[in-house]
Structure formats: C-alpha cells, structure tokens
mmCIF file with all atom_site columns, C-alpha atoms and ligand atoms in Angstrom:
data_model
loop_
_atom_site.group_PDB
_atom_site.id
_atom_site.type_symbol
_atom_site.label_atom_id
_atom_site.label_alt_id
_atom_site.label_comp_id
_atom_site.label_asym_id
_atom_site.label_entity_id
_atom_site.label_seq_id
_atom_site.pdbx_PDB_ins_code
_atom_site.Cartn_x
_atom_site.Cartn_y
_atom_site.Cartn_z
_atom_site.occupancy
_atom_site.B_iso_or_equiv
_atom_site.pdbx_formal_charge
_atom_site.auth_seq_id
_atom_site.auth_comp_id
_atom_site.auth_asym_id
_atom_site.auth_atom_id
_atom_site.pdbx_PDB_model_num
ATOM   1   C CA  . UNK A 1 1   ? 11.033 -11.443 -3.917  1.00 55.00 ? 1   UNK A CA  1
ATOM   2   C CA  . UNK A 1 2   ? 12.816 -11.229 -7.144  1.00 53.00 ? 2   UNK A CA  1
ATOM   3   C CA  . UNK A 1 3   ? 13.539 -8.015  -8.505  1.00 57.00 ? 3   UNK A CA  1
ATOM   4   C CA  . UNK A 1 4   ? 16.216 -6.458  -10.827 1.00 54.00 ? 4   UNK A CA  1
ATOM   5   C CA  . UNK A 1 5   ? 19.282 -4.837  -8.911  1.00 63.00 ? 5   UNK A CA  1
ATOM   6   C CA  . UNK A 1 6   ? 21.600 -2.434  -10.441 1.00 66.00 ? 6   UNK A CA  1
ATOM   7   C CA  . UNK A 1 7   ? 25.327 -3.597  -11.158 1.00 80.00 ? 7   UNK A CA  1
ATOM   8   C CA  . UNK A 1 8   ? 27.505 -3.952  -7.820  1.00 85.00 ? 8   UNK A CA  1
ATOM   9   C CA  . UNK A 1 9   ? 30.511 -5.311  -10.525 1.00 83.00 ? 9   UNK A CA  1
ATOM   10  C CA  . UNK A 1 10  ? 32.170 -3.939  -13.083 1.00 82.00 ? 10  UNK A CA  1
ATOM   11  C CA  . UNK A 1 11  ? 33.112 -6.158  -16.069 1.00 81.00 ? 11  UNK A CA  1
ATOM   12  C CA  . UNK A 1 12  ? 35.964 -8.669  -15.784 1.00 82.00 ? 12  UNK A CA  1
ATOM   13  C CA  . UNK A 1 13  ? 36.246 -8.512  -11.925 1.00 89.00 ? 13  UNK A CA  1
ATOM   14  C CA  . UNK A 1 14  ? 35.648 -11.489 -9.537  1.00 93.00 ? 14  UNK A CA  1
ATOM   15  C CA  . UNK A 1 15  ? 32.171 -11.179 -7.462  1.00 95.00 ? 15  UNK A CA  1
ATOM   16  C CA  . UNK A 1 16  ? 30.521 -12.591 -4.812  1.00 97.00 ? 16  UNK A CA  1
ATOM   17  C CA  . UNK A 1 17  ? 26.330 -12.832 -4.295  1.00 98.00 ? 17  UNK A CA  1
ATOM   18  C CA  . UNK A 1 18  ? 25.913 -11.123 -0.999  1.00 98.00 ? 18  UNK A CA  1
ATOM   19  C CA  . UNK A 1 19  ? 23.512 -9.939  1.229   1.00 98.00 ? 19  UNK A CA  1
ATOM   20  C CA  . UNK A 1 20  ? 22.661 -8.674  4.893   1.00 98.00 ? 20  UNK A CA  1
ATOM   21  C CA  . UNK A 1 21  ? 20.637 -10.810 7.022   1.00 98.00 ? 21  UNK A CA  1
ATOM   22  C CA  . UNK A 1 22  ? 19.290 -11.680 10.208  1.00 98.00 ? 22  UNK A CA  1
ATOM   23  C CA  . UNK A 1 23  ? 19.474 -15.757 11.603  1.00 98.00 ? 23  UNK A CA  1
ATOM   24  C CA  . UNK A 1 24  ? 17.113 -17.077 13.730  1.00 98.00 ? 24  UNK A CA  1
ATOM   25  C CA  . UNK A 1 25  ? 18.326 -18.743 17.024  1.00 98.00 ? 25  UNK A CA  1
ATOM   26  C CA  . UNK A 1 26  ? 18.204 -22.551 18.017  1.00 98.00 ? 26  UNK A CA  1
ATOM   27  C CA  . UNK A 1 27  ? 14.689 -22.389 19.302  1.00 97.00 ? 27  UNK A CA  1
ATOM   28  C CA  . UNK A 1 28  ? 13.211 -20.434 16.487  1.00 97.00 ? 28  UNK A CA  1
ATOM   29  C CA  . UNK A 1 29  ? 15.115 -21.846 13.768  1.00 98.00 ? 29  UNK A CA  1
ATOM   30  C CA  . UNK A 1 30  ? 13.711 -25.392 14.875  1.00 97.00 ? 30  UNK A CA  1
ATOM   31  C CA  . UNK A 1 31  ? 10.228 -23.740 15.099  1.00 96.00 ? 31  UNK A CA  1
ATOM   32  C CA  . UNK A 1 32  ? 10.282 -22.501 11.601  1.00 96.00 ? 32  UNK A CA  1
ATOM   33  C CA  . UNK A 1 33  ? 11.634 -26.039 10.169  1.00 97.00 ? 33  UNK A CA  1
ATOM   34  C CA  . UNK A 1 34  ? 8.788  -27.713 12.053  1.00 94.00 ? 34  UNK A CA  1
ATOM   35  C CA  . UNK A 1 35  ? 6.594  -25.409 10.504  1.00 92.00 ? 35  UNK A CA  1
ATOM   36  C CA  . UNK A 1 36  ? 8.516  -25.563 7.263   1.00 94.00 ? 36  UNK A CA  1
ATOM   37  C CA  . UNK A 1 37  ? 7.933  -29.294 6.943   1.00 94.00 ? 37  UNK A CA  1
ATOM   38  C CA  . UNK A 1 38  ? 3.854  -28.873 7.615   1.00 90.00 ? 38  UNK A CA  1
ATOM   39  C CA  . UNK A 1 39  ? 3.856  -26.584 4.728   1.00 90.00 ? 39  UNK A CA  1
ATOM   40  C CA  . UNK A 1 40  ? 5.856  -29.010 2.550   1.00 92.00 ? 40  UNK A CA  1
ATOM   41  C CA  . UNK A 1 41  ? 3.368  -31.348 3.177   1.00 89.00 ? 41  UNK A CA  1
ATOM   42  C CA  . UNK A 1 42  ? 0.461  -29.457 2.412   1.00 85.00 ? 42  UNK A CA  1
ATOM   43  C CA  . UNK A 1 43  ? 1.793  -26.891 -0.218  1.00 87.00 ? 43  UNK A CA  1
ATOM   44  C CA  . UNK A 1 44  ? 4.519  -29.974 -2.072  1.00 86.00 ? 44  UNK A CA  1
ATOM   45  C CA  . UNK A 1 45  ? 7.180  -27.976 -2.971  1.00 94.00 ? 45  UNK A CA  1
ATOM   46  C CA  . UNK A 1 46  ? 10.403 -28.337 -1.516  1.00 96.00 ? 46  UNK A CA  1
ATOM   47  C CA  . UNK A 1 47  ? 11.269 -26.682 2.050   1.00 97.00 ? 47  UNK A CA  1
ATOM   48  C CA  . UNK A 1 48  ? 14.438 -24.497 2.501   1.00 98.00 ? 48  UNK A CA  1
ATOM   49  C CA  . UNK A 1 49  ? 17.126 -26.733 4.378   1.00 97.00 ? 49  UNK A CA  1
ATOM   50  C CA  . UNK A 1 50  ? 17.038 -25.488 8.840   1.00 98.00 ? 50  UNK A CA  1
ATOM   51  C CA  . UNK A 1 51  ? 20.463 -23.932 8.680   1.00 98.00 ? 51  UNK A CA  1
ATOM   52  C CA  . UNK A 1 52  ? 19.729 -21.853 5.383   1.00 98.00 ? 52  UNK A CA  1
ATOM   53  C CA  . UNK A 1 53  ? 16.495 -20.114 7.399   1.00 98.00 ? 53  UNK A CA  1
ATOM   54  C CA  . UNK A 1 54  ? 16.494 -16.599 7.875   1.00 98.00 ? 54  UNK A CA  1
ATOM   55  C CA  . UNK A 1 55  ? 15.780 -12.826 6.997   1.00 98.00 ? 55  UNK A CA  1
ATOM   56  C CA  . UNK A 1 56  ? 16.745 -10.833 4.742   1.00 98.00 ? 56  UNK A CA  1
ATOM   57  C CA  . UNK A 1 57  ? 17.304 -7.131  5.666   1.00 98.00 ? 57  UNK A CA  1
ATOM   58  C CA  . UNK A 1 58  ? 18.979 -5.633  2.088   1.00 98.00 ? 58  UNK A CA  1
ATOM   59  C CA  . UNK A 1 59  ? 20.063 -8.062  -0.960  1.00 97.00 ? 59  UNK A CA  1
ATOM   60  C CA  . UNK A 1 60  ? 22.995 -6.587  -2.931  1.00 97.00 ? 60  UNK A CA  1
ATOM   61  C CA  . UNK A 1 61  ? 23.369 -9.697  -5.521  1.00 97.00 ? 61  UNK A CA  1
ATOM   62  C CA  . UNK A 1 62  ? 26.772 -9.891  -7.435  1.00 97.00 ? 62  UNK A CA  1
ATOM   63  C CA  . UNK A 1 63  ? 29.292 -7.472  -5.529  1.00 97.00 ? 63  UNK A CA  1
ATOM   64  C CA  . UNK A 1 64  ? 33.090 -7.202  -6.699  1.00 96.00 ? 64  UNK A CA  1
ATOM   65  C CA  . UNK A 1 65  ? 35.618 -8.995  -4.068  1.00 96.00 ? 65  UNK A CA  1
ATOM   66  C CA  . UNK A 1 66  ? 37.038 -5.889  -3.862  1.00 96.00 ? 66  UNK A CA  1
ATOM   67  C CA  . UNK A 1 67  ? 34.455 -4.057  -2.663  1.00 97.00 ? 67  UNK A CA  1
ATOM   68  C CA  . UNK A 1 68  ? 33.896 -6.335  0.318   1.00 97.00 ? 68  UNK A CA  1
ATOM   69  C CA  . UNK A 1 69  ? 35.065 -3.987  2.531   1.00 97.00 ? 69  UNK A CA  1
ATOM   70  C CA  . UNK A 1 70  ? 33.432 -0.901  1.534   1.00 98.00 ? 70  UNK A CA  1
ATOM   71  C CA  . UNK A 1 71  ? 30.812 -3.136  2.622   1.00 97.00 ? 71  UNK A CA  1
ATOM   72  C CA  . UNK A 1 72  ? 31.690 -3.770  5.819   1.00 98.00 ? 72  UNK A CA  1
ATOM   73  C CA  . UNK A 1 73  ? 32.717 -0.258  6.067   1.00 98.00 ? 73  UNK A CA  1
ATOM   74  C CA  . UNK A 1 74  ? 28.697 0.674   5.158   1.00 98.00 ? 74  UNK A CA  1
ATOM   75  C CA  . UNK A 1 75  ? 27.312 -1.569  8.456   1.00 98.00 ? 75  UNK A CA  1
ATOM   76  C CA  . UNK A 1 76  ? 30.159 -0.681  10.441  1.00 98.00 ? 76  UNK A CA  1
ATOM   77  C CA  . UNK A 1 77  ? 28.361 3.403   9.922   1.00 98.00 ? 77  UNK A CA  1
ATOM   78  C CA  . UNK A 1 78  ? 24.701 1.848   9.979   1.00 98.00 ? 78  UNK A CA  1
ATOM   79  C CA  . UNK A 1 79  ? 25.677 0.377   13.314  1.00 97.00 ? 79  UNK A CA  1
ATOM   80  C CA  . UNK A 1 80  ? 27.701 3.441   14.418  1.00 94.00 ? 80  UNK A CA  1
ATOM   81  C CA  . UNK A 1 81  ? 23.660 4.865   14.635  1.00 95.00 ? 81  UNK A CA  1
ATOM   82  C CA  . UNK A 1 82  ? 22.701 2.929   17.507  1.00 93.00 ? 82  UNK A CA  1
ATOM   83  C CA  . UNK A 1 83  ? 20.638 0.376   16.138  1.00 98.00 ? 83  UNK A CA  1
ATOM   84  C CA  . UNK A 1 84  ? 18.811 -1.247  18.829  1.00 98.00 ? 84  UNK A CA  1
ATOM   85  C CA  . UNK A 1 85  ? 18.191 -5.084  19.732  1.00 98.00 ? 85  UNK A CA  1
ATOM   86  C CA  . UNK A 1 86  ? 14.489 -6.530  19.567  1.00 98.00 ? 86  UNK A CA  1
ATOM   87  C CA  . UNK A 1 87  ? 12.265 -9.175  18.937  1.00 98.00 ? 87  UNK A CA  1
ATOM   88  C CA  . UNK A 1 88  ? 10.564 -10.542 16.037  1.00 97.00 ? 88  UNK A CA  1
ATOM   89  C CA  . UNK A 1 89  ? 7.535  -12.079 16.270  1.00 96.00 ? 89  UNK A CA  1
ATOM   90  C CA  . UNK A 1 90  ? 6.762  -14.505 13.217  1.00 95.00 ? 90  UNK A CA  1
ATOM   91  C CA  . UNK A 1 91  ? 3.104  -14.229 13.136  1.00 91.00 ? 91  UNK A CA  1
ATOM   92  C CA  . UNK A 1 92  ? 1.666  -15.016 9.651   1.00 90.00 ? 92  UNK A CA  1
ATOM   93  C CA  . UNK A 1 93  ? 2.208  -18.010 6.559   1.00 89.00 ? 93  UNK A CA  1
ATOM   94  C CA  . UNK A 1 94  ? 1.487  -16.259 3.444   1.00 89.00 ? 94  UNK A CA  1
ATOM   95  C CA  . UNK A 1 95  ? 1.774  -17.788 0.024   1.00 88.00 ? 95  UNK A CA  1
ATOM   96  C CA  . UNK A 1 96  ? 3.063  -15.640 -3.069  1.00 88.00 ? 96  UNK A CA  1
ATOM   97  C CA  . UNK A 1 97  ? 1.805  -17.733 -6.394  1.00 86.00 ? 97  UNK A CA  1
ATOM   98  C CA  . UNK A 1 98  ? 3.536  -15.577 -8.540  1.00 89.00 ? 98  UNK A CA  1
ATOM   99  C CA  . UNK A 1 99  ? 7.363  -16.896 -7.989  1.00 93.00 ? 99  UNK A CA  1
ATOM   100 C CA  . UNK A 1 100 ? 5.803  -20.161 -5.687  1.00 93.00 ? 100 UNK A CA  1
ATOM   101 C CA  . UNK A 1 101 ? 7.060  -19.513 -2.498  1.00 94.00 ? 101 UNK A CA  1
ATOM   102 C CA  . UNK A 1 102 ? 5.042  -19.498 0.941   1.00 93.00 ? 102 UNK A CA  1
ATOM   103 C CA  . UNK A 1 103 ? 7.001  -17.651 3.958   1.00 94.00 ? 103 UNK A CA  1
ATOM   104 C CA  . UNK A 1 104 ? 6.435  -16.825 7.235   1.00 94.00 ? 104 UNK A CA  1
ATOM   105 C CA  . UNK A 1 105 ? 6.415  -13.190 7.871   1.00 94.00 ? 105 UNK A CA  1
ATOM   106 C CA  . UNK A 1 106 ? 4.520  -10.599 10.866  1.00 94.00 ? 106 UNK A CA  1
ATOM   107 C CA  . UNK A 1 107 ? 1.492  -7.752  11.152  1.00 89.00 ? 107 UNK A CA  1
ATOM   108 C CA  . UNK A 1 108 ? 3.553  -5.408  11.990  1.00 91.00 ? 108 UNK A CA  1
ATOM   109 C CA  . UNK A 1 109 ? 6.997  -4.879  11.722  1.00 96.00 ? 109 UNK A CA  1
ATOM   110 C CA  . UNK A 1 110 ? 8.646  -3.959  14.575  1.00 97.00 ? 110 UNK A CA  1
ATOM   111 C CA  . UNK A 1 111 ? 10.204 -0.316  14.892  1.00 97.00 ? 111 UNK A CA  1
ATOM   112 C CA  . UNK A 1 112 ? 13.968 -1.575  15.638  1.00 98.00 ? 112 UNK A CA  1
ATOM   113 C CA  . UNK A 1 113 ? 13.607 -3.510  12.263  1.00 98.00 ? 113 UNK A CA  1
ATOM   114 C CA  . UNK A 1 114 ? 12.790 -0.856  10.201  1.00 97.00 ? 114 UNK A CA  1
ATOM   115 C CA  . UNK A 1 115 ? 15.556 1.362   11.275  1.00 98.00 ? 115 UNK A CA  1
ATOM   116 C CA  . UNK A 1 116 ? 17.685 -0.790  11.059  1.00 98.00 ? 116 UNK A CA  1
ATOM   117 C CA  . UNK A 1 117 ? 17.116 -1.661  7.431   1.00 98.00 ? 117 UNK A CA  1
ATOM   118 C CA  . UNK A 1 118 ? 16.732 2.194   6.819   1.00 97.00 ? 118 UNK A CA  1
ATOM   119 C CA  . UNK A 1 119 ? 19.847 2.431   8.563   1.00 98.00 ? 119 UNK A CA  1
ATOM   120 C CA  . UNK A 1 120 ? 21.588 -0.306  6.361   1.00 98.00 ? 120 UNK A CA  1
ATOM   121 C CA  . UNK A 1 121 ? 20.357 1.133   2.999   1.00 97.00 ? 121 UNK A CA  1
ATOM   122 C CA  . UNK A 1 122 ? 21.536 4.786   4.011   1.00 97.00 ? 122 UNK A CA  1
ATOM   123 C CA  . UNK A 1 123 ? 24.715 3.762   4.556   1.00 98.00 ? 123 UNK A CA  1
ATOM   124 C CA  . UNK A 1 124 ? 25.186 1.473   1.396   1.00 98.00 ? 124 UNK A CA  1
ATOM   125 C CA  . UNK A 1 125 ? 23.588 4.624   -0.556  1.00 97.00 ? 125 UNK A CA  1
ATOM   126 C CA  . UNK A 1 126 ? 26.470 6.892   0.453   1.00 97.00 ? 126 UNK A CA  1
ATOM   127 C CA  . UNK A 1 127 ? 28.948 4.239   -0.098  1.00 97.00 ? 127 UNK A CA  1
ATOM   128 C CA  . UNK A 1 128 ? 27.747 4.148   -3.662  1.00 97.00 ? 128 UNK A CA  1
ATOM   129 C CA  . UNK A 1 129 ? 26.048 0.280   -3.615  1.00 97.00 ? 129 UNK A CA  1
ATOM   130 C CA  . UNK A 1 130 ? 23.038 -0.654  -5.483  1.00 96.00 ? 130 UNK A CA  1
ATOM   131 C CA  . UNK A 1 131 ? 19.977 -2.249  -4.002  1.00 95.00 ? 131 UNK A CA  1
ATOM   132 C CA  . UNK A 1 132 ? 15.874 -2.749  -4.322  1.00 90.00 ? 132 UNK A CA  1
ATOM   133 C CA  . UNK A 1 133 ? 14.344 0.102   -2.838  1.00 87.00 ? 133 UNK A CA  1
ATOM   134 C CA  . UNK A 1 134 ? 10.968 -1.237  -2.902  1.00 91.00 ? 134 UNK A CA  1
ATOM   135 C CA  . UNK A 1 135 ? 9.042  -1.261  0.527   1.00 92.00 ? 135 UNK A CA  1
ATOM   136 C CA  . UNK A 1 136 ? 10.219 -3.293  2.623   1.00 95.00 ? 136 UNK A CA  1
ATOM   137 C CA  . UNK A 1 137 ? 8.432  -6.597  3.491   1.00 93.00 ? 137 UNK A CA  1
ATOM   138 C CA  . UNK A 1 138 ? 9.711  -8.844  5.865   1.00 97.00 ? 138 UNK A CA  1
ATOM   139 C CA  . UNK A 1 139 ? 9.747  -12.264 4.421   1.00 97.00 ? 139 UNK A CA  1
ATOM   140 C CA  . UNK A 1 140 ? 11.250 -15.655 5.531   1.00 98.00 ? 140 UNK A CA  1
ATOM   141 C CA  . UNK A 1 141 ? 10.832 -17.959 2.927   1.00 98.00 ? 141 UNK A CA  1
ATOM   142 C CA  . UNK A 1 142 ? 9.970  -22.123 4.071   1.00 96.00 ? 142 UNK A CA  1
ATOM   143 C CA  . UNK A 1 143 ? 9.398  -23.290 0.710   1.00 95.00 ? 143 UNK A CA  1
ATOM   144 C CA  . UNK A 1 144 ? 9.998  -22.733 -3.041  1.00 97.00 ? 144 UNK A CA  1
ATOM   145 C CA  . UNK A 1 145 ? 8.292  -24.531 -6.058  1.00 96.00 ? 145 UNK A CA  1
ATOM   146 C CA  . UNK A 1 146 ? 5.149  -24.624 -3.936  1.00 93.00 ? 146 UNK A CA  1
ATOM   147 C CA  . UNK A 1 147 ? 1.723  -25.241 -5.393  1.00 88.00 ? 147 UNK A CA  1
ATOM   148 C CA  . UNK A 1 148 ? -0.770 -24.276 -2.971  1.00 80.00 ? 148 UNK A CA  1
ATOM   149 C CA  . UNK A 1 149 ? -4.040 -24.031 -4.241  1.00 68.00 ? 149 UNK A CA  1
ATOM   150 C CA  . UNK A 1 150 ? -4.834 -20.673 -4.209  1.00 56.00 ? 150 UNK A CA  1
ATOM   151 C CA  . UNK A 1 151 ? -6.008 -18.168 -6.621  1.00 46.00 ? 151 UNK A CA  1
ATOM   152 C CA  . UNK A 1 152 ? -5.332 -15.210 -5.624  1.00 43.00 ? 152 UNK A CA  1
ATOM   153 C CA  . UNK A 1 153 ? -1.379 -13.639 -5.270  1.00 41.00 ? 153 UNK A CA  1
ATOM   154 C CA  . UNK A 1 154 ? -1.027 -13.179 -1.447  1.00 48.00 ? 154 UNK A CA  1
ATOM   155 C CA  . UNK A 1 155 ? -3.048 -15.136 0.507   1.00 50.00 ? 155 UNK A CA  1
ATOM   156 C CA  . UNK A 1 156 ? -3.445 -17.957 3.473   1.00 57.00 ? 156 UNK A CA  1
ATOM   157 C CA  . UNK A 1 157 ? -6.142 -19.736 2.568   1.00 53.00 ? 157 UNK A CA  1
ATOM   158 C CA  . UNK A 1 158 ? -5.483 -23.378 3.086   1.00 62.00 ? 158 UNK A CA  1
ATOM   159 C CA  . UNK A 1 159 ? -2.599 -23.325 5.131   1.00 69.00 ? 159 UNK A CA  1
ATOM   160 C CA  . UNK A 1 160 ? -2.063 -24.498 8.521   1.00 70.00 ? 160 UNK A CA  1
ATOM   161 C CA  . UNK A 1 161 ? -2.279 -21.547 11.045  1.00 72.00 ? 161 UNK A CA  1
ATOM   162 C CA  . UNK A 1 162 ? 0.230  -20.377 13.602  1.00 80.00 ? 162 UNK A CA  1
ATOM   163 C CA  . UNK A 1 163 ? -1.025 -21.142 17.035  1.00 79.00 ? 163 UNK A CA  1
ATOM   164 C CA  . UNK A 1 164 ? 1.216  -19.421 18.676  1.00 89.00 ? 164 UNK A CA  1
ATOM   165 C CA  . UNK A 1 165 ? 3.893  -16.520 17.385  1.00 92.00 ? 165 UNK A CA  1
ATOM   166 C CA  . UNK A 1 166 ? 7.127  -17.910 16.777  1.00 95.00 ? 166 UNK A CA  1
ATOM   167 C CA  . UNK A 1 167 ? 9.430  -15.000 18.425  1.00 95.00 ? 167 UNK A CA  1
ATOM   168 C CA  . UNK A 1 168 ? 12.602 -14.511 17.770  1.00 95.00 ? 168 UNK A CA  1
ATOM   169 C CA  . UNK A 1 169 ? 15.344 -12.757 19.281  1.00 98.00 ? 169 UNK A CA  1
ATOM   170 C CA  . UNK A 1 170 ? 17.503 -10.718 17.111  1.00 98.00 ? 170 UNK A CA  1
ATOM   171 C CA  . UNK A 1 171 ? 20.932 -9.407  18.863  1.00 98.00 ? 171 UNK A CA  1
ATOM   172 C CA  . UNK A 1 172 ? 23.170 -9.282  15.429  1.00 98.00 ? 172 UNK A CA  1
ATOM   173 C CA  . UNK A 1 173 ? 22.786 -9.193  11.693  1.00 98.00 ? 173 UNK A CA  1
ATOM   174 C CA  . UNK A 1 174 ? 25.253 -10.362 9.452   1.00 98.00 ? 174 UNK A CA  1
ATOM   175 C CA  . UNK A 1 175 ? 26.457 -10.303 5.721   1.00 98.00 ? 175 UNK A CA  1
ATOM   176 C CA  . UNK A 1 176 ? 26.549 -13.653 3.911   1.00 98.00 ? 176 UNK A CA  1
ATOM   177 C CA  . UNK A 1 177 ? 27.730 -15.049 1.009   1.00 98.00 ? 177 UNK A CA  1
ATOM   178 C CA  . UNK A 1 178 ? 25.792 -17.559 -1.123  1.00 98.00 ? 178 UNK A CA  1
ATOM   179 C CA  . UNK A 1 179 ? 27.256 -20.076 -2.992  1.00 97.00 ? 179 UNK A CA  1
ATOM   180 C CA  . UNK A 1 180 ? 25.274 -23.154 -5.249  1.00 95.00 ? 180 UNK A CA  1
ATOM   181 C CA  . UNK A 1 181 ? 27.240 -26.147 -3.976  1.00 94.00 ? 181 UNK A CA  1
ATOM   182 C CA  . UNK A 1 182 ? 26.445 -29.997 -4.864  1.00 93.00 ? 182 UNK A CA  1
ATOM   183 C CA  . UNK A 1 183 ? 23.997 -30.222 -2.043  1.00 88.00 ? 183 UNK A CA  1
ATOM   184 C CA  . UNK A 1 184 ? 21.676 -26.998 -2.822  1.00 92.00 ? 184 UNK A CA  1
ATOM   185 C CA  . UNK A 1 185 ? 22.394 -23.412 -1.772  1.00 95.00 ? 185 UNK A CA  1
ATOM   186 C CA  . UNK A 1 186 ? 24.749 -22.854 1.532   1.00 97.00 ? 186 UNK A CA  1
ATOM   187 C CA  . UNK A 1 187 ? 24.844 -19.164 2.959   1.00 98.00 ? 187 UNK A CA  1
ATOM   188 C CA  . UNK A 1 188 ? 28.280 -18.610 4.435   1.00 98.00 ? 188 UNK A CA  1
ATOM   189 C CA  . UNK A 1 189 ? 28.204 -15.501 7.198   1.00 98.00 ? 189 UNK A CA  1
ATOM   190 C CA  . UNK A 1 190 ? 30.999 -13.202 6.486   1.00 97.00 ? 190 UNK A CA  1
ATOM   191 C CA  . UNK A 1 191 ? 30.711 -10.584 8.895   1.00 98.00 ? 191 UNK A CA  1
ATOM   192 C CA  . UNK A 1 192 ? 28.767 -9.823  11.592  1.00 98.00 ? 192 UNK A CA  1
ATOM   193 C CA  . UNK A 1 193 ? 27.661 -6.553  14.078  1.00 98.00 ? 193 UNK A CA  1
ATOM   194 C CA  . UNK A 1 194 ? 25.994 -7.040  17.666  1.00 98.00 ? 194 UNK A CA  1
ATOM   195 C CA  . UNK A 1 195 ? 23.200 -4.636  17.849  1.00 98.00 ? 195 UNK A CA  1
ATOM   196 C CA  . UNK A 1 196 ? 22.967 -2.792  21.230  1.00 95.00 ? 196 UNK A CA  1
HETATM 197 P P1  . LIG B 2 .   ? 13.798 -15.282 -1.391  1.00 85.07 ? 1   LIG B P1  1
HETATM 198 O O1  . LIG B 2 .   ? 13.906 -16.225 -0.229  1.00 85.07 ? 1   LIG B O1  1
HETATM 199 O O2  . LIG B 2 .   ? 12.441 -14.700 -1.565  1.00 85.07 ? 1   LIG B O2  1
HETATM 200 O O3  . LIG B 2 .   ? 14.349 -15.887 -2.653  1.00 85.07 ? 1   LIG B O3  1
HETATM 201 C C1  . LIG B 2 .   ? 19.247 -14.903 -0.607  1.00 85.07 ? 1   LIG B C1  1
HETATM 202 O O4  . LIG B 2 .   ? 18.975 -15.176 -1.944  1.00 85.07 ? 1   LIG B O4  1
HETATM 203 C C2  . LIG B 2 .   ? 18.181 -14.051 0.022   1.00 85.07 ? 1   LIG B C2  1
HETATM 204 O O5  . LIG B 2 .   ? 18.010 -12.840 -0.708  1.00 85.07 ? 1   LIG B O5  1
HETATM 205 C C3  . LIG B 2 .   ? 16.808 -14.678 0.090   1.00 85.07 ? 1   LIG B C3  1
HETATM 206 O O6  . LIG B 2 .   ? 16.192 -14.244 1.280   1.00 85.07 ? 1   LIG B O6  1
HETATM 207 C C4  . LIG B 2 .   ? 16.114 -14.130 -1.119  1.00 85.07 ? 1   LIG B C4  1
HETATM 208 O O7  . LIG B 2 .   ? 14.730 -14.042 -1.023  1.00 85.07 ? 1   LIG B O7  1
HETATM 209 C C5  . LIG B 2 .   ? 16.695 -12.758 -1.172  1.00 85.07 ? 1   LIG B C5  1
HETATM 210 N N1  . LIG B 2 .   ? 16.714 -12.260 -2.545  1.00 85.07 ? 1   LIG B N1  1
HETATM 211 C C6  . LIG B 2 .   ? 17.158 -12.910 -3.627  1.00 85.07 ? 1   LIG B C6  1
HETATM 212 N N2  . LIG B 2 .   ? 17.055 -12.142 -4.730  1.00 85.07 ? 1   LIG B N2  1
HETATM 213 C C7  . LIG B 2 .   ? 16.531 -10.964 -4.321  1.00 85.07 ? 1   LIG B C7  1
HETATM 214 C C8  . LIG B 2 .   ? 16.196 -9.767  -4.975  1.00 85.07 ? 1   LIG B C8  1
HETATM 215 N N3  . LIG B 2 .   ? 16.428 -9.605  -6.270  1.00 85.07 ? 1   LIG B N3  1
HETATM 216 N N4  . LIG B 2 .   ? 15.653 -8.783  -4.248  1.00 85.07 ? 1   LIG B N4  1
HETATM 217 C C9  . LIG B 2 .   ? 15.442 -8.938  -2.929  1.00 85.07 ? 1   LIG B C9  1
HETATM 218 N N5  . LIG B 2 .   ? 15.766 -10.052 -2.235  1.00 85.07 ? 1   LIG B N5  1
HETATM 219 C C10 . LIG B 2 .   ? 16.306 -11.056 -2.924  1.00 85.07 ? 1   LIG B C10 1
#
C-alpha cells in the first residue's frame, strides 16, 4: 500500500527509509516462498526474494539518522504496555490491481496485533513521528508487477487457494532499514523488542 507520509527529515540531513515489522519464522517463511513461487507462476510478476518476507506493522519512510533513537525510544514505551505474543494465521491470497501486487493476508486480525500496532503508532504520535493512519490492513506482499487477470480491485479469483492456514508465530517485532542494493531491495533489522 502506497500512500503519502508526512516528512520524518528536515532538509539537508542524512535519512534512512525505516519501518517496524514483524518476520516470519523458518517454517512460515518457507511456506510463504512456496506459496510465493505458485503465484509467480500463475500471476507472472516477480516474487519478493524468502529473506525479504514479512509484515509490516507502521511504515515511517525517510527518517533523519538522528532521530533513530527517538525511535527506539517510541517502541521501547509501546512495549513498556505489555504487548502480548500471538499467532498469525495467514489465511487468504488477495490481489490488489491497482499498484500489481498479490499478498497473503487473514479474516480476522488477531487482537494482540492490533494493539500492538495501536500501541506502536501512539507512541510514535507523542514522540512527534509521521505515519499513514489509514486502517490498518495486514498485508504480506509475494509478488509485485503481477498481472492477474482480474477485474475487479481486491479480489481472489483465479488464484490458487490456501489449503491449509499458514500460522505464524510472532514473539518480536523489529525496526528495519531498507536499502536498494545491486541485487534488489535488502531489509536490514536494526532493533528489535521480545513481546511478552
Ligand atoms: P508493500 O509490500 O505493499 O510495498 C517496506 O517498503 C514495507 O513498507 C513494505 O511492506 C511496504 O509495503 C511497506 N510500505 C512501503 N511504502 C508504504 C507506505 N507509503 N505506506 C504504508 N506501507 C508502505
């Protein structure tokens, strides 16, 4: 999802593209590129790389190096609420025509998540960062450029089906960097908190 965020930078100063995420673990992360590489083949397009699956909780964009640790400072408070370990359960393939991507994503999203995305985007609020405060919608995306054919925006028709949930156990979330190297896009973590 691609919307407009409000300046994290002020002009001149060195930034980093940031934002807070959760990874899958081994087992789900290999279920997702399986399922990753079905779509590819059915959708074209081109599938996002195993190691760069995940997430995202809050996207922050460009964000001054030197407010790197205000931003740590903002999760250290969200997790200073007692945000709670869970499970996600990746349920659904959806495709979105409008910006070509098709991503995995659930029914319903599981309490634990929400709060701790509300938690997240209080705490960057009252430490003065900008984000999208759209609704959230849990989305993990498996493949960009894709041209399923499909007319309408959101849909499923003609892809493969989930026979079983892929579940996933989330224990931490973390804030990564992303950087456009030679080989494609690589998401380097840069901080992480345990939830309890
Ligand atoms: P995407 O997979 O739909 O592109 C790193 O870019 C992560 O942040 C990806 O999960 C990406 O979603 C998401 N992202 C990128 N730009 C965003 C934006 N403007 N608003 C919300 N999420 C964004």
């Amino acid at each position: 999802m691609t919307q407009v965020i409000e300046t994290n930078t002020a002009a001149g100063e060195e930034t980093v593209r940031v934002f807070f995420a959760i990874w899958p673990d081994a087992a789900a992360k290999r279920q997702l590129d399986e399922l990753a590489e079905r779509l590819e083949a059915v959708c074209e397009g081109r599938k996002v790389r195993a190691e760069n699956i995940h997430l995202t909780l809050v996207f922050l964009g460009e964000v001054s190096v030197d407010r790197l640790d205000a931003l740590c400072l903002a999760a250290n408070e969200a997790r200073g609420t007692g945000l709670r370990a869970f499970d996600f359960a990746v349920e659904e393939i959806r495709y979105w025509k409008h910006n070509h991507i098709v991503y995995a994503g659930t029914s319903g999203i599981p309490q634990e998540l929400l709060d701790l995305v509300g938690a997240l985007q209080s705490a960057l609020s009252a430490a003065g960062f900008s984000f999208d405060h759209q609704a959230y919608v849990p989305h993990i995306t498996l493949v960009r450029k894709a041209r399923c054919p499909a007319p309408s925006i959101e849909l499923k028709a003609g892809l493969p089906e989930l026979v079983q949930p892929v579940v996933w156990p989330v224990r931490e979330w973390v804030l990564v960097k992303s950087e456009q190297a030679s080989g494609g896009l690589v998401y380097i973590p840069i901080g992480r908190w345990p939830l309890a």
